[in-house]
Amino acid sequence: MISRRGFLSATAVAGVSTAAGATLGAVGASYASDVASQTATADRSELFRGPHQAGVETETQAVTNFISFNLRAGTAKADVRRWMSLITDDIERLSKGKPVLADPSPELAVGAARLTATVGFGVEFFNKLGLRSRMPEGFIELPGFKMDRLEERFSGGDVLIHVSADDPIVLANASRALIRDSMPFATVRWTQNGFVHSPGMVPGGKTHRNLMGQVDGTENPKLESVDFDNLVWIDSGPEWIQGGTLLVFRRIAMQLDTWDQLGTPEKEEVIGRKLSNGAPLTGVNENDTPDLNARYPNGLKVIPDFAHIRRAAPSKTGERIFRRPFSYHEGVAADGRPDVGLLWTAYQRNIETQYLPIQRRLEQLDLLNEWTVPIGSATFAIPRGVREGELLAEGLLL
Amino acid sequence: MKKLAALFVSLFFVLGIAGCSQTQLEISDSWVRSSDMSGEGGMTGMFMQISNPGAESITLVSGSSDAGMVEIHETVMGDDGMQMQEIDAGIEIAAGSTVILQPGGLHVMLMNLSEGVEAGDEITVDLEFDGHPNVSVTAVAKPSEAGDEEYHSDMDSME
């Protein structure tokens, strides 16, 4: 009898799965035809001209390419002006999904895919061109930190062109065009490629996960908020930077093999947040305010002293930044260890008063430092946006 | 050479002369090549799209510029591969059509350059047409190697 009941129930299950299979087949077919007709990614575009450069207060695109340049010997301010005239036109066309002028591969202009290209200048740029007096307040090269293991090949640069898009072909073609038009004036110092989720993976405005699994960026100011304006967009100093911002770029390697030796509760204590939804260990939802004073009945702090979010929390008003990190994955070693990490960015009005104090606290104590190693570093001043009839950074290069 | 106007003009419409019922020739996406070839005394090509929305055919016959000597050229397959040569008859833009001047094809040739053409420079050429008033075209210099084989082979044989 027992074996017969088994047979019957197995049959019943088979019947159910046949029905389910039929249903899934129909859904699958409709999904396929739906996907086949979709060009939503190609059609979405970001506005190039405006008070700010695009690519900062912009929902993070799927793929990115940070391109750092060294000025060629003898490149002067007037030459940089001609360079900016070329790439102003390039970016404007690429943002609309059009080929650049003189594009040798116009057939690759297959859609805008929310392409942005954001231009910035390093401290050495100002030194080389005699523009030191026009540097924004609080714009510095970073001091060394004790957890740094910086490599030259990932660090520094006179000029940054940060290109992002929702499609890797669009990104590659745009990067190629911008590099081509830069070659008379500069050489490529380094490029660093990164990614987040594909379009359609997470709803707009939702915080992305990094490759450690963490929901990364919860404390960010919301896009298009007064809070964002006050933290990110510069509103004083030289005219060319009013509406601009300052970028701290860090390449941060993740030691995923040792990270994965931890259990979930330990991983959560390192950060101070739950892995499931990013909620603080003292809360339920991602955006709940962490209670840094909460203790367990045994007296231990719920968010430990070494936890990342405790150390990164502002010690005073305005000591915050806007993070827009991308992941990188550059392959796997023979022993299986992946070369992965973050192309971590912080945007702010003033590096000295916003990024630096946070970083000093993380340098003193942050258990996360055990698994994250800064291996690249650079800072760039991002000029304000380009109005109709203007060139990028025109006010600086007059 | 005129260095960079603040305004980057990439598309402009050229109005027919007053009193003419004819055509407005449209010239867009004009550029010149900056390359190893475009130093002082050297040469470069000028490229653009020319649209003729009118009912009569128009022919680009010649041009002039402070930047150098202007000829209207085509690229053809010769015994030694692709070669450039002057087109005596000019370039016809038939009624209602668009002609693309591009590397490896039809182009406006600038020779014996009065000054080196560097990336981002702007060059102005006065184009002369049959069936349309002259048109002054300002083109930005783009670094480009496209269709450059014949220039290089010419230069090599000259050395």
mmCIF file of C-alpha atoms in Angstrom, chain A residues 122-384:
data_model
loop_
_atom_site.group_PDB
_atom_site.id
_atom_site.type_symbol
_atom_site.label_atom_id
_atom_site.label_comp_id
_atom_site.label_asym_id
_atom_site.label_seq_id
_atom_site.Cartn_x
_atom_site.Cartn_y
_atom_site.Cartn_z
ATOM 1 C CA GLY A 122 43.216 66.966 -11.297
ATOM 2 C CA VAL A 123 45.356 69.171 -9.062
ATOM 3 C CA GLU A 124 48.326 68.734 -11.424
ATOM 4 C CA PHE A 125 46.234 70.127 -14.285
ATOM 5 C CA PHE A 126 46.031 73.448 -12.455
ATOM 6 C CA ASN A 127 49.739 73.382 -11.649
ATOM 7 C CA LYS A 128 50.815 72.592 -15.218
ATOM 8 C CA LEU A 129 48.603 75.252 -16.812
ATOM 9 C CA GLY A 130 49.330 77.980 -14.279
ATOM 10 C CA LEU A 131 45.743 77.938 -13.026
ATOM 11 C CA ARG A 132 46.454 77.271 -9.353
ATOM 12 C CA SER A 133 44.816 80.527 -8.296
ATOM 13 C CA ARG A 134 41.545 79.390 -9.894
ATOM 14 C CA MET A 135 41.317 76.108 -7.956
ATOM 15 C CA PRO A 136 38.169 75.556 -5.901
ATOM 16 C CA GLU A 137 38.307 75.728 -2.119
ATOM 17 C CA GLY A 138 38.765 72.361 -0.438
ATOM 18 C CA PHE A 139 40.165 70.737 -3.589
ATOM 19 C CA ILE A 140 43.221 68.686 -2.641
ATOM 20 C CA GLU A 141 45.142 65.571 -3.514
ATOM 21 C CA LEU A 142 44.487 63.066 -0.744
ATOM 22 C CA PRO A 143 47.079 62.408 1.920
ATOM 23 C CA GLY A 144 48.162 58.771 2.374
ATOM 24 C CA PHE A 145 46.073 56.617 4.683
ATOM 25 C CA LYS A 146 47.490 53.688 6.587
ATOM 26 C CA MET A 147 45.222 51.139 4.867
ATOM 27 C CA ASP A 148 46.280 52.401 1.406
ATOM 28 C CA ARG A 149 48.153 50.061 -0.935
ATOM 29 C CA LEU A 150 47.983 52.456 -3.857
ATOM 30 C CA GLU A 151 49.280 51.550 -7.290
ATOM 31 C CA GLU A 152 50.413 54.155 -9.797
ATOM 32 C CA ARG A 153 48.544 52.417 -12.635
ATOM 33 C CA PHE A 154 45.214 53.075 -10.899
ATOM 34 C CA SER A 155 45.937 56.539 -9.499
ATOM 35 C CA GLY A 156 46.096 60.230 -10.368
ATOM 36 C CA GLY A 157 45.736 62.054 -13.652
ATOM 37 C CA ASP A 158 45.467 65.563 -15.072
ATOM 38 C CA VAL A 159 42.088 65.164 -16.763
ATOM 39 C CA LEU A 160 39.253 62.692 -16.203
ATOM 40 C CA ILE A 161 36.555 61.760 -18.676
ATOM 41 C CA HIS A 162 34.087 59.551 -16.845
ATOM 42 C CA VAL A 163 31.820 57.812 -19.370
ATOM 43 C CA SER A 164 28.750 55.776 -18.389
ATOM 44 C CA ALA A 165 25.865 54.189 -20.260
ATOM 45 C CA ASP A 166 23.253 51.484 -19.920
ATOM 46 C CA ASP A 167 24.843 49.469 -22.731
ATOM 47 C CA PRO A 168 28.429 48.182 -23.063
ATOM 48 C CA ILE A 169 28.658 48.668 -26.851
ATOM 49 C CA VAL A 170 27.455 52.256 -26.558
ATOM 50 C CA LEU A 171 29.976 52.788 -23.753
ATOM 51 C CA ALA A 172 32.892 51.320 -25.701
ATOM 52 C CA ASN A 173 32.111 53.308 -28.826
ATOM 53 C CA ALA A 174 31.710 56.561 -26.902
ATOM 54 C CA SER A 175 34.939 56.016 -24.962
ATOM 55 C CA ARG A 176 36.763 55.350 -28.212
ATOM 56 C CA ALA A 177 35.480 58.577 -29.771
ATOM 57 C CA LEU A 178 36.374 60.679 -26.739
ATOM 58 C CA ILE A 179 39.850 59.148 -26.502
ATOM 59 C CA ARG A 180 40.431 59.675 -30.253
ATOM 60 C CA ASP A 181 39.649 63.378 -29.927
ATOM 61 C CA SER A 182 41.863 63.640 -26.837
ATOM 62 C CA MET A 183 45.013 62.189 -28.353
ATOM 63 C CA PRO A 184 46.353 65.444 -29.864
ATOM 64 C CA PHE A 185 46.384 66.929 -26.357
ATOM 65 C CA ALA A 186 46.980 64.115 -23.869
ATOM 66 C CA THR A 187 47.904 60.478 -23.375
ATOM 67 C CA VAL A 188 45.829 57.892 -21.537
ATOM 68 C CA ARG A 189 47.162 57.368 -18.025
ATOM 69 C CA TRP A 190 44.680 54.657 -17.041
ATOM 70 C CA THR A 191 41.189 53.429 -17.712
ATOM 71 C CA GLN A 192 39.058 51.590 -15.183
ATOM 72 C CA ASN A 193 35.861 49.773 -16.094
ATOM 73 C CA GLY A 194 32.969 49.030 -13.791
ATOM 74 C CA PHE A 195 29.323 48.084 -13.668
ATOM 75 C CA VAL A 196 26.206 47.940 -11.575
ATOM 76 C CA HIS A 197 22.974 46.103 -12.335
ATOM 77 C CA SER A 198 21.548 45.939 -15.858
ATOM 78 C CA PRO A 199 18.611 48.247 -16.597
ATOM 79 C CA GLY A 200 15.415 46.686 -15.292
ATOM 80 C CA MET A 201 17.080 44.703 -12.484
ATOM 81 C CA VAL A 202 16.204 47.061 -9.634
ATOM 82 C CA PRO A 203 13.631 49.846 -9.529
ATOM 83 C CA GLY A 204 14.940 53.379 -10.060
ATOM 84 C CA GLY A 205 16.139 54.994 -6.849
ATOM 85 C CA LYS A 206 16.716 51.645 -5.122
ATOM 86 C CA THR A 207 20.131 51.211 -3.549
ATOM 87 C CA HIS A 208 22.379 48.809 -5.447
ATOM 88 C CA ARG A 209 24.336 45.931 -3.966
ATOM 89 C CA ASN A 210 28.084 45.618 -4.219
ATOM 90 C CA LEU A 211 29.933 42.327 -4.757
ATOM 91 C CA MET A 212 30.261 41.766 -1.003
ATOM 92 C CA GLY A 213 26.475 41.558 -1.037
ATOM 93 C CA GLN A 214 25.963 44.775 0.862
ATOM 94 C CA VAL A 215 23.297 47.320 0.046
ATOM 95 C CA ASP A 216 25.721 50.170 -0.593
ATOM 96 C CA GLY A 217 24.731 53.837 -0.551
ATOM 97 C CA THR A 218 21.779 54.018 1.848
ATOM 98 C CA GLU A 219 22.871 57.229 3.568
ATOM 99 C CA ASN A 220 23.188 59.082 0.257
ATOM 100 C CA PRO A 221 21.322 62.338 -0.224
ATOM 101 C CA LYS A 222 18.349 61.730 -2.511
ATOM 102 C CA LEU A 223 18.761 62.834 -6.128
ATOM 103 C CA GLU A 224 17.153 66.196 -6.899
ATOM 104 C CA SER A 225 16.791 67.121 -3.231
ATOM 105 C CA VAL A 226 17.877 70.292 -1.450
ATOM 106 C CA ASP A 227 20.049 68.024 0.685
ATOM 107 C CA PHE A 228 21.874 66.884 -2.478
ATOM 108 C CA ASP A 229 22.395 70.470 -3.669
ATOM 109 C CA ASN A 230 23.828 71.480 -0.313
ATOM 110 C CA LEU A 231 26.240 68.556 -0.080
ATOM 111 C CA VAL A 232 27.364 68.203 -3.683
ATOM 112 C CA TRP A 233 26.988 71.272 -5.885
ATOM 113 C CA ILE A 234 29.422 74.103 -5.207
ATOM 114 C CA ASP A 235 27.769 77.518 -4.959
ATOM 115 C CA SER A 236 30.726 79.836 -4.329
ATOM 116 C CA GLY A 237 34.265 80.526 -5.532
ATOM 117 C CA PRO A 238 35.391 80.729 -9.183
ATOM 118 C CA GLU A 239 32.481 80.947 -11.625
ATOM 119 C CA TRP A 240 33.545 77.863 -13.603
ATOM 120 C CA ILE A 241 33.073 75.600 -10.564
ATOM 121 C CA GLN A 242 29.755 77.091 -9.353
ATOM 122 C CA GLY A 243 27.361 74.270 -10.211
ATOM 123 C CA GLY A 244 30.302 71.863 -10.260
ATOM 124 C CA THR A 245 31.562 69.471 -7.623
ATOM 125 C CA LEU A 246 34.656 67.694 -6.310
ATOM 126 C CA LEU A 247 35.237 63.997 -6.902
ATOM 127 C CA VAL A 248 37.193 61.554 -4.782
ATOM 128 C CA PHE A 249 37.842 58.391 -6.793
ATOM 129 C CA ARG A 250 39.078 55.252 -5.037
ATOM 130 C CA ARG A 251 39.690 51.794 -6.441
ATOM 131 C CA ILE A 252 38.960 49.486 -3.521
ATOM 132 C CA ALA A 253 39.870 45.802 -3.842
ATOM 133 C CA MET A 254 37.664 43.316 -2.009
ATOM 134 C CA GLN A 255 39.114 40.217 -0.344
ATOM 135 C CA LEU A 256 36.085 38.103 -1.145
ATOM 136 C CA ASP A 257 37.692 34.761 -0.259
ATOM 137 C CA THR A 258 38.242 35.733 3.389
ATOM 138 C CA TRP A 259 35.025 37.767 3.520
ATOM 139 C CA ASP A 260 33.072 34.665 2.583
ATOM 140 C CA GLN A 261 34.632 32.777 5.526
ATOM 141 C CA LEU A 262 32.461 34.920 7.789
ATOM 142 C CA GLY A 263 28.919 33.920 8.656
ATOM 143 C CA THR A 264 26.029 36.245 7.939
ATOM 144 C CA PRO A 265 25.778 37.623 11.543
ATOM 145 C CA GLU A 266 29.495 38.505 11.507
ATOM 146 C CA LYS A 267 29.246 40.159 8.075
ATOM 147 C CA GLU A 268 26.304 42.173 9.356
ATOM 148 C CA GLU A 269 28.216 43.309 12.469
ATOM 149 C CA VAL A 270 31.154 44.478 10.338
ATOM 150 C CA ILE A 271 28.855 46.870 8.499
ATOM 151 C CA GLY A 272 26.142 47.449 11.114
ATOM 152 C CA ARG A 273 23.447 46.598 8.592
ATOM 153 C CA LYS A 274 21.457 43.508 7.663
ATOM 154 C CA LEU A 275 22.515 41.863 4.436
ATOM 155 C CA SER A 276 18.937 40.965 3.512
ATOM 156 C CA ASN A 277 17.635 44.488 2.990
ATOM 157 C CA GLY A 278 20.306 46.885 4.256
ATOM 158 C CA ALA A 279 18.333 47.832 7.378
ATOM 159 C CA PRO A 280 20.489 48.938 10.317
ATOM 160 C CA LEU A 281 20.884 46.211 12.963
ATOM 161 C CA THR A 282 18.666 48.383 15.170
ATOM 162 C CA GLY A 283 15.902 48.713 12.558
ATOM 163 C CA VAL A 284 13.586 46.935 10.168
ATOM 164 C CA ASN A 285 13.779 48.877 6.898
ATOM 165 C CA GLU A 286 16.745 50.129 4.891
ATOM 166 C CA ASN A 287 16.046 53.779 5.553
ATOM 167 C CA ASP A 288 15.522 53.424 9.315
ATOM 168 C CA THR A 289 17.918 55.649 11.235
ATOM 169 C CA PRO A 290 20.607 53.544 12.962
ATOM 170 C CA ASP A 291 20.404 53.735 16.771
ATOM 171 C CA LEU A 292 24.091 53.893 17.643
ATOM 172 C CA ASN A 293 23.280 53.824 21.391
ATOM 173 C CA ALA A 294 21.181 50.642 21.349
ATOM 174 C CA ARG A 295 22.523 47.785 23.482
ATOM 175 C CA TYR A 296 21.654 44.144 23.935
ATOM 176 C CA PRO A 297 20.450 43.062 27.411
ATOM 177 C CA ASN A 298 24.004 41.865 28.095
ATOM 178 C CA GLY A 299 25.270 45.427 27.589
ATOM 179 C CA LEU A 300 26.998 44.955 24.229
ATOM 180 C CA LYS A 301 26.296 47.546 21.554
ATOM 181 C CA VAL A 302 23.966 46.303 18.802
ATOM 182 C CA ILE A 303 26.020 48.270 16.258
ATOM 183 C CA PRO A 304 29.567 47.519 17.438
ATOM 184 C CA ASP A 305 32.306 50.113 17.908
ATOM 185 C CA PHE A 306 34.156 48.738 14.881
ATOM 186 C CA ALA A 307 31.089 48.772 12.581
ATOM 187 C CA HIS A 308 31.482 50.655 9.305
ATOM 188 C CA ILE A 309 28.296 52.717 9.601
ATOM 189 C CA ARG A 310 29.241 53.877 13.127
ATOM 190 C CA ARG A 311 32.683 54.993 11.975
ATOM 191 C CA ALA A 312 31.373 56.624 8.802
ATOM 192 C CA ALA A 313 28.516 58.453 10.553
ATOM 193 C CA PRO A 314 28.982 62.248 10.461
ATOM 194 C CA SER A 315 30.429 63.804 13.620
ATOM 195 C CA LYS A 316 28.859 67.122 12.657
ATOM 196 C CA THR A 317 26.344 68.580 10.209
ATOM 197 C CA GLY A 318 27.466 68.630 6.582
ATOM 198 C CA GLU A 319 30.106 65.950 7.096
ATOM 199 C CA ARG A 320 28.496 63.823 4.411
ATOM 200 C CA ILE A 321 29.188 62.877 0.807
ATOM 201 C CA PHE A 322 27.332 61.498 -2.207
ATOM 202 C CA ARG A 323 28.593 58.052 -3.175
ATOM 203 C CA ARG A 324 28.069 56.584 -6.657
ATOM 204 C CA PRO A 325 30.041 53.349 -6.619
ATOM 205 C CA PHE A 326 30.465 50.834 -9.435
ATOM 206 C CA SER A 327 31.761 47.281 -9.065
ATOM 207 C CA TYR A 328 34.690 45.936 -11.002
ATOM 208 C CA HIS A 329 35.568 42.342 -11.882
ATOM 209 C CA GLU A 330 38.861 41.882 -13.703
ATOM 210 C CA GLY A 331 39.099 38.108 -13.805
ATOM 211 C CA VAL A 332 40.056 35.249 -11.531
ATOM 212 C CA ALA A 333 43.472 34.001 -10.372
ATOM 213 C CA ALA A 334 44.543 30.361 -10.860
ATOM 214 C CA ASP A 335 43.663 29.631 -7.237
ATOM 215 C CA GLY A 336 40.133 30.870 -7.839
ATOM 216 C CA ARG A 337 40.441 34.253 -6.134
ATOM 217 C CA PRO A 338 38.529 36.884 -8.069
ATOM 218 C CA ASP A 339 40.044 40.312 -8.729
ATOM 219 C CA VAL A 340 36.992 42.287 -7.681
ATOM 220 C CA GLY A 341 36.134 45.469 -5.897
ATOM 221 C CA LEU A 342 34.667 48.911 -6.200
ATOM 222 C CA LEU A 343 35.298 51.936 -8.329
ATOM 223 C CA TRP A 344 34.185 54.033 -5.390
ATOM 224 C CA THR A 345 33.301 57.672 -5.876
ATOM 225 C CA ALA A 346 32.405 60.453 -3.478
ATOM 226 C CA TYR A 347 31.069 63.796 -4.686
ATOM 227 C CA GLN A 348 31.064 66.836 -2.441
ATOM 228 C CA ARG A 349 31.529 70.587 -2.229
ATOM 229 C CA ASN A 350 34.699 70.370 -0.183
ATOM 230 C CA ILE A 351 37.008 67.359 0.152
ATOM 231 C CA GLU A 352 38.745 68.699 3.269
ATOM 232 C CA THR A 353 35.594 69.191 5.313
ATOM 233 C CA GLN A 354 33.423 66.360 3.930
ATOM 234 C CA TYR A 355 35.392 63.312 2.760
ATOM 235 C CA LEU A 356 38.544 63.748 4.802
ATOM 236 C CA PRO A 357 37.124 63.609 8.364
ATOM 237 C CA ILE A 358 35.070 60.524 7.477
ATOM 238 C CA GLN A 359 38.102 58.834 5.957
ATOM 239 C CA ARG A 360 40.245 59.719 9.000
ATOM 240 C CA ARG A 361 37.753 57.923 11.260
ATOM 241 C CA LEU A 362 37.697 54.877 8.984
ATOM 242 C CA GLU A 363 41.510 54.915 8.995
ATOM 243 C CA GLN A 364 41.597 54.823 12.805
ATOM 244 C CA LEU A 365 39.092 51.999 13.161
ATOM 245 C CA ASP A 366 36.812 50.187 10.757
ATOM 246 C CA LEU A 367 36.718 46.415 10.771
ATOM 247 C CA LEU A 368 35.715 46.522 7.094
ATOM 248 C CA ASN A 369 39.335 47.549 6.351
ATOM 249 C CA GLU A 370 40.228 43.865 6.874
ATOM 250 C CA TRP A 371 38.497 42.960 3.618
ATOM 251 C CA THR A 372 38.730 46.180 1.597
ATOM 252 C CA VAL A 373 42.034 47.612 0.331
ATOM 253 C CA PRO A 374 42.352 50.949 -1.489
ATOM 254 C CA ILE A 375 44.639 50.317 -4.468
ATOM 255 C CA GLY A 376 43.858 53.374 -6.604
ATOM 256 C CA SER A 377 43.148 56.995 -5.776
ATOM 257 C CA ALA A 378 42.563 60.310 -7.532
ATOM 258 C CA THR A 379 40.709 63.578 -7.060
ATOM 259 C CA PHE A 380 39.150 65.750 -9.748
ATOM 260 C CA ALA A 381 37.336 69.076 -9.850
ATOM 261 C CA ILE A 382 34.212 68.716 -12.000
ATOM 262 C CA PRO A 383 33.331 72.014 -13.724
ATOM 263 C CA ARG A 384 29.763 73.239 -13.769
#
